[in-house]
Tab-separated table of C-alpha atoms in Angstrom:
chain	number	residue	atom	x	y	z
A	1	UNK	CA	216.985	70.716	70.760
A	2	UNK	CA	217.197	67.527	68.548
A	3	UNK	CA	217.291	64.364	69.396
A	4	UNK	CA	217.897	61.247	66.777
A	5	UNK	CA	216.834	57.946	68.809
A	6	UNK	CA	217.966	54.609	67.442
A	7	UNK	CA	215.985	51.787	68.362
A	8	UNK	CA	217.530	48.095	67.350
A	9	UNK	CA	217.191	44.533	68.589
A	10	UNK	CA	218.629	42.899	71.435
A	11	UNK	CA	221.858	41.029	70.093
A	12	UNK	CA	220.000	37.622	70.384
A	13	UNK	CA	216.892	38.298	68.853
A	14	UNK	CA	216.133	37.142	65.846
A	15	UNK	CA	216.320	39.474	62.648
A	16	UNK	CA	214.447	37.758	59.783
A	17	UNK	CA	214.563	41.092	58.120
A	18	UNK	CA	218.282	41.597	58.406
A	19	UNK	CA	219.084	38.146	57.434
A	20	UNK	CA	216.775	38.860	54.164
A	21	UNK	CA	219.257	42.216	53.203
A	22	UNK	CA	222.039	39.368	53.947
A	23	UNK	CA	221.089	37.367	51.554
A	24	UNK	CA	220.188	40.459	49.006
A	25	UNK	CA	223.778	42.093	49.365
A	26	UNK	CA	225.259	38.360	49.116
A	27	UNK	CA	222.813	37.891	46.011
A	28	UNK	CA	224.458	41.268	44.466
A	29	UNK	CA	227.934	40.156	44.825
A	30	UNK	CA	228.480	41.912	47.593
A	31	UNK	CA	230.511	38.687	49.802
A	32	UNK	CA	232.279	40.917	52.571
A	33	UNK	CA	229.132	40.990	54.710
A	34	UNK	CA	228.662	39.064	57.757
A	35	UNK	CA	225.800	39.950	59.737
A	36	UNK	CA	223.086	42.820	58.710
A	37	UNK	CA	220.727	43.879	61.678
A	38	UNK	CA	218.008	45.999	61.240
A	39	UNK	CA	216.336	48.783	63.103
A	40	UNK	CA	214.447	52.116	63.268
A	41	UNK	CA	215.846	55.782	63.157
A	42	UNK	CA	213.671	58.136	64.648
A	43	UNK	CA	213.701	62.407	64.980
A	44	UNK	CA	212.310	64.391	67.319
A	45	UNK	CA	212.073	68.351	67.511
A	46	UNK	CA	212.094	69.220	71.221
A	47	UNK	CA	211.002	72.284	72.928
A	48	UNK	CA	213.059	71.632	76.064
A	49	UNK	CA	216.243	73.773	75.801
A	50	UNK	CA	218.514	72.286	78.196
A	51	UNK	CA	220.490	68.792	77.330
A	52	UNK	CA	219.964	66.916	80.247
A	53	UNK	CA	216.364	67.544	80.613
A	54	UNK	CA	215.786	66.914	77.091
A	55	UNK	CA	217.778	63.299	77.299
A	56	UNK	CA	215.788	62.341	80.537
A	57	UNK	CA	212.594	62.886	78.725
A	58	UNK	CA	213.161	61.260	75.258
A	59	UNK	CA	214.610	58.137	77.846
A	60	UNK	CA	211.125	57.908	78.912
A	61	UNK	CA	209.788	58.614	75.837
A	62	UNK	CA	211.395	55.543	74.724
A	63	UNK	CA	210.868	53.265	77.517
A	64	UNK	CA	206.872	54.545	76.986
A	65	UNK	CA	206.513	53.930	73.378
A	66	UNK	CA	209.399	54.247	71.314
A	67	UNK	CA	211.065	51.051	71.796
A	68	UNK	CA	209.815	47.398	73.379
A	69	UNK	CA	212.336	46.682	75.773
A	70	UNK	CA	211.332	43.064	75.539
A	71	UNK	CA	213.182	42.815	72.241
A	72	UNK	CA	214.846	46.157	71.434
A	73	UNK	CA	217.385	48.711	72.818
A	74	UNK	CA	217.647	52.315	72.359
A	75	UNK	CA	220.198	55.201	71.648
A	76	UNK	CA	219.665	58.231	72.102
A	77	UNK	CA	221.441	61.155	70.763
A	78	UNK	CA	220.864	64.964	72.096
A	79	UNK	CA	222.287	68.068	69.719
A	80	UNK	CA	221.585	71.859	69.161
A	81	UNK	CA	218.475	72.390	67.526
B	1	UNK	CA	176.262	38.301	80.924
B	2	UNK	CA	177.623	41.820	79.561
B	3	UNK	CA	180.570	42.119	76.977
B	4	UNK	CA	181.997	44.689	75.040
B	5	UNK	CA	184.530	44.742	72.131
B	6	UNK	CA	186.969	47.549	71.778
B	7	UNK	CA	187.173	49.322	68.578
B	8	UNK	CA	190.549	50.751	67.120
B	9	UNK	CA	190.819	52.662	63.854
B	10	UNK	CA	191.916	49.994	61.561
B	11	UNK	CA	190.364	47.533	63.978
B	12	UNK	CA	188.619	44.712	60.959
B	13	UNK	CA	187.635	41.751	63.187
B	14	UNK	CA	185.712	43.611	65.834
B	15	UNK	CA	182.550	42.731	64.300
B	16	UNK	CA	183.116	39.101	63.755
B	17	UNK	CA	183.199	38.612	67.505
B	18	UNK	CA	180.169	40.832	67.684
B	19	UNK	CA	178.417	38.416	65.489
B	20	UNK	CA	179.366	35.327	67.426
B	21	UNK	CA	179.190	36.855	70.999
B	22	UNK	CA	175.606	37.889	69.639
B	23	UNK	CA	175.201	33.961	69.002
B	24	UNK	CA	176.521	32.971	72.270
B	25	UNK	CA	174.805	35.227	74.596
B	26	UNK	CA	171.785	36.058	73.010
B	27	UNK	CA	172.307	39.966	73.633
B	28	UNK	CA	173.778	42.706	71.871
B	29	UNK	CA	177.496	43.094	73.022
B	30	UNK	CA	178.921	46.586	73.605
B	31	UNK	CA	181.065	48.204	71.130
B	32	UNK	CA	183.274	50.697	72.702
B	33	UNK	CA	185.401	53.517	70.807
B	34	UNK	CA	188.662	53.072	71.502
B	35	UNK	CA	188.389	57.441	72.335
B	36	UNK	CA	186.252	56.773	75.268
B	37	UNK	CA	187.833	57.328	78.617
B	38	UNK	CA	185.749	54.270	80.310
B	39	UNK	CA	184.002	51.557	79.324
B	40	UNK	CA	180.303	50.402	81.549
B	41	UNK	CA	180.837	47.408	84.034
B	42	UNK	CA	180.796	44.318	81.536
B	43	UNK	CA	181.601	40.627	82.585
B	44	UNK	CA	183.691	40.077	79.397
B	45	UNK	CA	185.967	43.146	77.447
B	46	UNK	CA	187.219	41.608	74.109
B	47	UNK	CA	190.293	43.199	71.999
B	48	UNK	CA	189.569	42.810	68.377
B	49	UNK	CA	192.130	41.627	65.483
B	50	UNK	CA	192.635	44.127	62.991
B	51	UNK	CA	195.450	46.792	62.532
B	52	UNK	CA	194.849	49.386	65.018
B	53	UNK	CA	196.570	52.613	63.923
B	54	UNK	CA	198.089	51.023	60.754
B	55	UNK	CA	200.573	49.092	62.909
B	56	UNK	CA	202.350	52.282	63.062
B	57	UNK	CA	205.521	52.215	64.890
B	58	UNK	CA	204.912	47.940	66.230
B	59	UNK	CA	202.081	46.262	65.980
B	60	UNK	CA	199.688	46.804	68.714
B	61	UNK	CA	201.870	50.327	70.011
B	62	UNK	CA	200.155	52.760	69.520
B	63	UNK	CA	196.619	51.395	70.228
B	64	UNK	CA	198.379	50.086	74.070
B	65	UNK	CA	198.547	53.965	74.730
B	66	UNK	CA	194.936	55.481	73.321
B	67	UNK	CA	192.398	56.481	76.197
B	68	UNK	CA	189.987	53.439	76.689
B	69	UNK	CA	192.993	51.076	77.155
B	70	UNK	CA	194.000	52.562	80.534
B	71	UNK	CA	190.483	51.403	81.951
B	72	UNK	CA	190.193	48.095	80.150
B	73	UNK	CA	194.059	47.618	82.110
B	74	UNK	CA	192.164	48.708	85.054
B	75	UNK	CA	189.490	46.346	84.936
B	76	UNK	CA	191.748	43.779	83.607
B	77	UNK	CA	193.677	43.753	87.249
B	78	UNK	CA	190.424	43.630	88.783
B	79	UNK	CA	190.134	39.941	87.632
B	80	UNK	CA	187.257	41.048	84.711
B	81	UNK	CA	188.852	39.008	81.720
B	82	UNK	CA	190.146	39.931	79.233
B	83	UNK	CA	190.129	38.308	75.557
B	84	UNK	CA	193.057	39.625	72.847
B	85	UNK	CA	192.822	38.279	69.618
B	86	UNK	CA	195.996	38.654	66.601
B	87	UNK	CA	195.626	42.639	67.023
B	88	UNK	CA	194.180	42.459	70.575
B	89	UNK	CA	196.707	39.971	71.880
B	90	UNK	CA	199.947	42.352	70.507
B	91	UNK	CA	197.725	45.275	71.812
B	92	UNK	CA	197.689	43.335	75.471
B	93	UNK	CA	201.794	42.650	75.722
B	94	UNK	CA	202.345	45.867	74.369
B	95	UNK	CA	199.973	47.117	77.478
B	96	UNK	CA	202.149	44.996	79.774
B	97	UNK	CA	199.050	42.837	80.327
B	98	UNK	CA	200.583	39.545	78.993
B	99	UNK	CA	204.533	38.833	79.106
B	100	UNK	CA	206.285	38.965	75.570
B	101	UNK	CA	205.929	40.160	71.784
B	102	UNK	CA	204.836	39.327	68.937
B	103	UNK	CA	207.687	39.947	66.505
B	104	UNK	CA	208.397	39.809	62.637
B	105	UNK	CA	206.881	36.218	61.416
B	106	UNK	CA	210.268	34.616	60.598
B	107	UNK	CA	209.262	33.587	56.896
B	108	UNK	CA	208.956	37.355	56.518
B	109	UNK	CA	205.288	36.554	55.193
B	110	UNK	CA	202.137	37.605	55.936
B	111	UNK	CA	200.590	34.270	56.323
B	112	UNK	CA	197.027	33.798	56.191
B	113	UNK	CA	195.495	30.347	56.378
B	114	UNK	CA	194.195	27.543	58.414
B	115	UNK	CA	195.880	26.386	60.983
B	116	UNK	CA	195.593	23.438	63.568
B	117	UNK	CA	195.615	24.398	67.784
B	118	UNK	CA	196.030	21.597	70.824
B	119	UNK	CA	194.311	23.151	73.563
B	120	UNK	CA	197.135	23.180	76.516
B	121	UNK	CA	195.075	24.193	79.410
B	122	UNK	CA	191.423	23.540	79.394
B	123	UNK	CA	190.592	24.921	83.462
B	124	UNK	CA	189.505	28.633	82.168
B	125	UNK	CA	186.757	30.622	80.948
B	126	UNK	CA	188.436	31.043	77.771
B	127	UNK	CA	189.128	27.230	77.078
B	128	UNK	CA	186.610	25.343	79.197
B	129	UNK	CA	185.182	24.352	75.949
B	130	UNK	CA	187.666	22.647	74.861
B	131	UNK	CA	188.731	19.044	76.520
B	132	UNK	CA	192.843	19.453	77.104
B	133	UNK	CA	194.583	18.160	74.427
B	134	UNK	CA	191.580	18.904	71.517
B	135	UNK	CA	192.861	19.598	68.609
B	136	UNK	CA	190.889	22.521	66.731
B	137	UNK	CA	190.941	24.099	63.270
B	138	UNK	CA	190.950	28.172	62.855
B	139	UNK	CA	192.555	30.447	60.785
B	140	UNK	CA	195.867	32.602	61.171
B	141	UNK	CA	196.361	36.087	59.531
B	142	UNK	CA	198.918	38.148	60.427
B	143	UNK	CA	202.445	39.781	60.085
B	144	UNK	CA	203.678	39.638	62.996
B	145	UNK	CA	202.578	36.635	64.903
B	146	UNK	CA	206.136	35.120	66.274
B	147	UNK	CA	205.843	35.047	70.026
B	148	UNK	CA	209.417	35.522	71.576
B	149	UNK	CA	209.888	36.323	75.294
B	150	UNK	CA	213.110	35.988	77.773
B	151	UNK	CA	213.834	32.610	78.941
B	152	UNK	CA	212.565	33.180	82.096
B	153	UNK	CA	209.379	33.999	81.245
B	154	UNK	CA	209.058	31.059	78.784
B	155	UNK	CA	209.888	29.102	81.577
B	156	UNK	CA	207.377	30.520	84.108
B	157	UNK	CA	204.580	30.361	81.034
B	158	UNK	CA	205.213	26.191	80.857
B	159	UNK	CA	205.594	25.855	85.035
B	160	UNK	CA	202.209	27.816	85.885
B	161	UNK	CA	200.559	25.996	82.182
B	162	UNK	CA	200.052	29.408	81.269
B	163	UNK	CA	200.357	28.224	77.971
B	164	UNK	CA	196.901	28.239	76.516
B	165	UNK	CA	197.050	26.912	72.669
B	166	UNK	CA	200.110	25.421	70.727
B	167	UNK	CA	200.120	25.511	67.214
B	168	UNK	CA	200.483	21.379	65.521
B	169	UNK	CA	199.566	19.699	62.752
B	170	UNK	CA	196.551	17.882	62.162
B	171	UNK	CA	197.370	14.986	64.217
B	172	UNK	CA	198.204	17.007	67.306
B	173	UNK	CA	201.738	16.802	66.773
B	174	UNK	CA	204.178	20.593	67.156
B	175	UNK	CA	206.845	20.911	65.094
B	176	UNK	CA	209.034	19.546	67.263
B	177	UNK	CA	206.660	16.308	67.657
B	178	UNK	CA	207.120	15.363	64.247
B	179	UNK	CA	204.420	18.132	62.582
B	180	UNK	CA	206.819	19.461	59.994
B	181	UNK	CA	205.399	23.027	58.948
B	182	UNK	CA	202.707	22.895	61.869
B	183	UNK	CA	204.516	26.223	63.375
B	184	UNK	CA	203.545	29.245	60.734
B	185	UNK	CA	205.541	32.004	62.237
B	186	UNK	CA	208.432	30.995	64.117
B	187	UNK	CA	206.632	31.212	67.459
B	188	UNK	CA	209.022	30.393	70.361
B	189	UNK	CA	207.853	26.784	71.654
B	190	UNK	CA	204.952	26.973	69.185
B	191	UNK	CA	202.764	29.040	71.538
B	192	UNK	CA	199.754	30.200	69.970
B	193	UNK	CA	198.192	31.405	73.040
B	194	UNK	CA	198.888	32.141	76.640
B	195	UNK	CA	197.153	32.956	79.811
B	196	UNK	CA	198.184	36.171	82.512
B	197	UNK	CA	199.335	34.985	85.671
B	198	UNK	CA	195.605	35.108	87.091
B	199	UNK	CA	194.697	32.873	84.423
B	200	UNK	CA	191.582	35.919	83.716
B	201	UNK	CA	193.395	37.679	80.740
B	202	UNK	CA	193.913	35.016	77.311
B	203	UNK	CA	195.697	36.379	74.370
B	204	UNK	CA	196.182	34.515	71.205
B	205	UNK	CA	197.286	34.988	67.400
B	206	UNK	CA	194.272	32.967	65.693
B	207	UNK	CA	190.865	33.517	64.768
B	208	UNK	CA	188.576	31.485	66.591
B	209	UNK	CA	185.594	33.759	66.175
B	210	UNK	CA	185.931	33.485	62.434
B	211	UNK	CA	185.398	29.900	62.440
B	212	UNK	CA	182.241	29.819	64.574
B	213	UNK	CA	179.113	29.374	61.684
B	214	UNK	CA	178.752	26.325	59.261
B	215	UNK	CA	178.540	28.968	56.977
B	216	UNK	CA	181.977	29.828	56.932
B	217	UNK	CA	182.794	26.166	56.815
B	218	UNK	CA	183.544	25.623	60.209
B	219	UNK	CA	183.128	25.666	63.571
B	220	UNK	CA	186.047	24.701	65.939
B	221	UNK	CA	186.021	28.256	66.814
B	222	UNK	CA	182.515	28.885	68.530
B	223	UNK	CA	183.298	26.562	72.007
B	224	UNK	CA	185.400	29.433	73.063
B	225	UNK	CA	182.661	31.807	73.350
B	226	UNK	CA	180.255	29.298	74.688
B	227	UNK	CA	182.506	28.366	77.158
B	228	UNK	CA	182.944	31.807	78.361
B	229	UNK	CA	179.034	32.679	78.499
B	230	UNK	CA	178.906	29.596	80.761
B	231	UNK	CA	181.258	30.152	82.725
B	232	UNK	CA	180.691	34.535	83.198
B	233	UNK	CA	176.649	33.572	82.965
């Protein structure tokens, strides 16, 4: 199985970086933007075969290490390998 | 009194607290690979600045998780303290052993430069060298040195004075005060520093250790440790 984990900040917390690309896009003309927010993508190759077992363990994964909870949320997305 | 300093791949400041714990004690401190599954009985375990495993992933991540940590947590909640400096203090939230993070500075900069501290709380090993309210000069350098934590917390950090250093301008003042600029990283309520619950764990972005020789022009930075080798003996 895959599974493609999103990790972004809390709505709330500050994004210094995403106001930067704000400011970039406005820079380039680009006006229609309102708010950019940053955050990681990340892919994993799993052995586990079965969906729900995989999704339980990249949940901990991500409560573990993946993401800081203090500041960030996480998505995580399960597929066919 | 015993110390030891952990060392991280990537760790760079582990043997500037060497050299001043050296000063301080008068014996060798341990230095302890961060691949060792236990560390010896010490009165004192110090977490180096530096950037552990590249800052791979968040700052501090990956080095919360590698095998010596899980003792020096252990020892940690056994009331032996516990000193985290820049690195070492994002390496103890990220171990759950201090509330918060240190996020993104919010000038986007690495900033790397003097800075002035008032010293909040002067009733610990870590600050009894300091009067409370001294104002001290050390050094900042890091990325990612903006403290942010829930509102809660923030609150139960100011009601216990778990707060340990500020960061203010010269003349004492925060940013809010009046010290225009004194804040170099966004740092919510212009903590520099703050205690664990138990008051035995102090984590904090500057450098005192590298201001702690007239040779490097300064030493605001060496009470710290010779508060702490009074107080552990």
């Amino acid at each position: 199985m895959k599974a493609k984990v999103h990790v972004t900040l809390k709505p709330g917390v500050l994004d210094p970086q995403g106001r930067a690309v704000l400011h970039a896009l406005e820079a380039l003309g680009f006006g229609g933007v309102d708010g950019v927010r940053q955050g990681k993508f990340i892919e994993l190759d799993l052995k586990e075969s079965d969906p729900k077992k995989a999704e339980a363990e990249v949940e901990d994964m991500c409560k573990k290490l993946l993401a800081n909870t203090v500041i960030e949320d996480y998505r995580v997305d399960i597929s066919e390998g | 009194m015993k110390a030891a300093v952990i060392v991280f791949p990537g760790s760079n400041c582990d043997r500037d607290v060497q050299v001043v714990l050296r000063e301080s004690m008068g014996s060798e401190p341990l230095m302890v690979w961060h691949g060792d599954a236990t560390l010896a009985d010490v009165d004192l375990i110090v977490v180096p600045g530096g950037f552990s495993y590249g800052d791979y992933l968040r700052s501090g991540a990956m080095a919360a998780q590698s095998p010596v940590m899980k003792d020096v947590v252990a020892k940690a909640k056994k009331g032996v303290p516990v000193l985290g400096i820049c690195n070492g203090f994002q390496v103890l939230t990220e171990c759950g052993l201090l509330p918060g993070v240190l996020m993104l500075n919010a000038g986007l900069k690495f900033v790397c430069k003097d800075i002035h501290l008032r010293t909040e709380a002067a009733d610990t090993p870590f600050t009894q060298g300091y009067d409370k309210g001294q104002v001290i000069r050390v050094p900042v350098a890091h990325h990612d040195g903006n403290y942010f934590t829930d509102d809660d917390t923030l609150k139960r950090l100011n009601d216990e004075n778990r707060v340990a250093f500020r960061y203010v301008n010269a003349d004492g003042q925060t940013s809010k005060e009046g010290g225009n600029g004194a804040n170099p990283n966004g740092s919510m309520d212009d903590i520099a520093g703050i205690f664990s619950a138990a008051r035995t764990v102090l984590g904090l972005m500057p450098h005192p250790e590298r201001l702690s020789d007239p040779a490097m022009g300064g030493t605001d930075g060496r009470p710290m440790f010779d508060g702490l080798v009074q107080a552990l003996g």
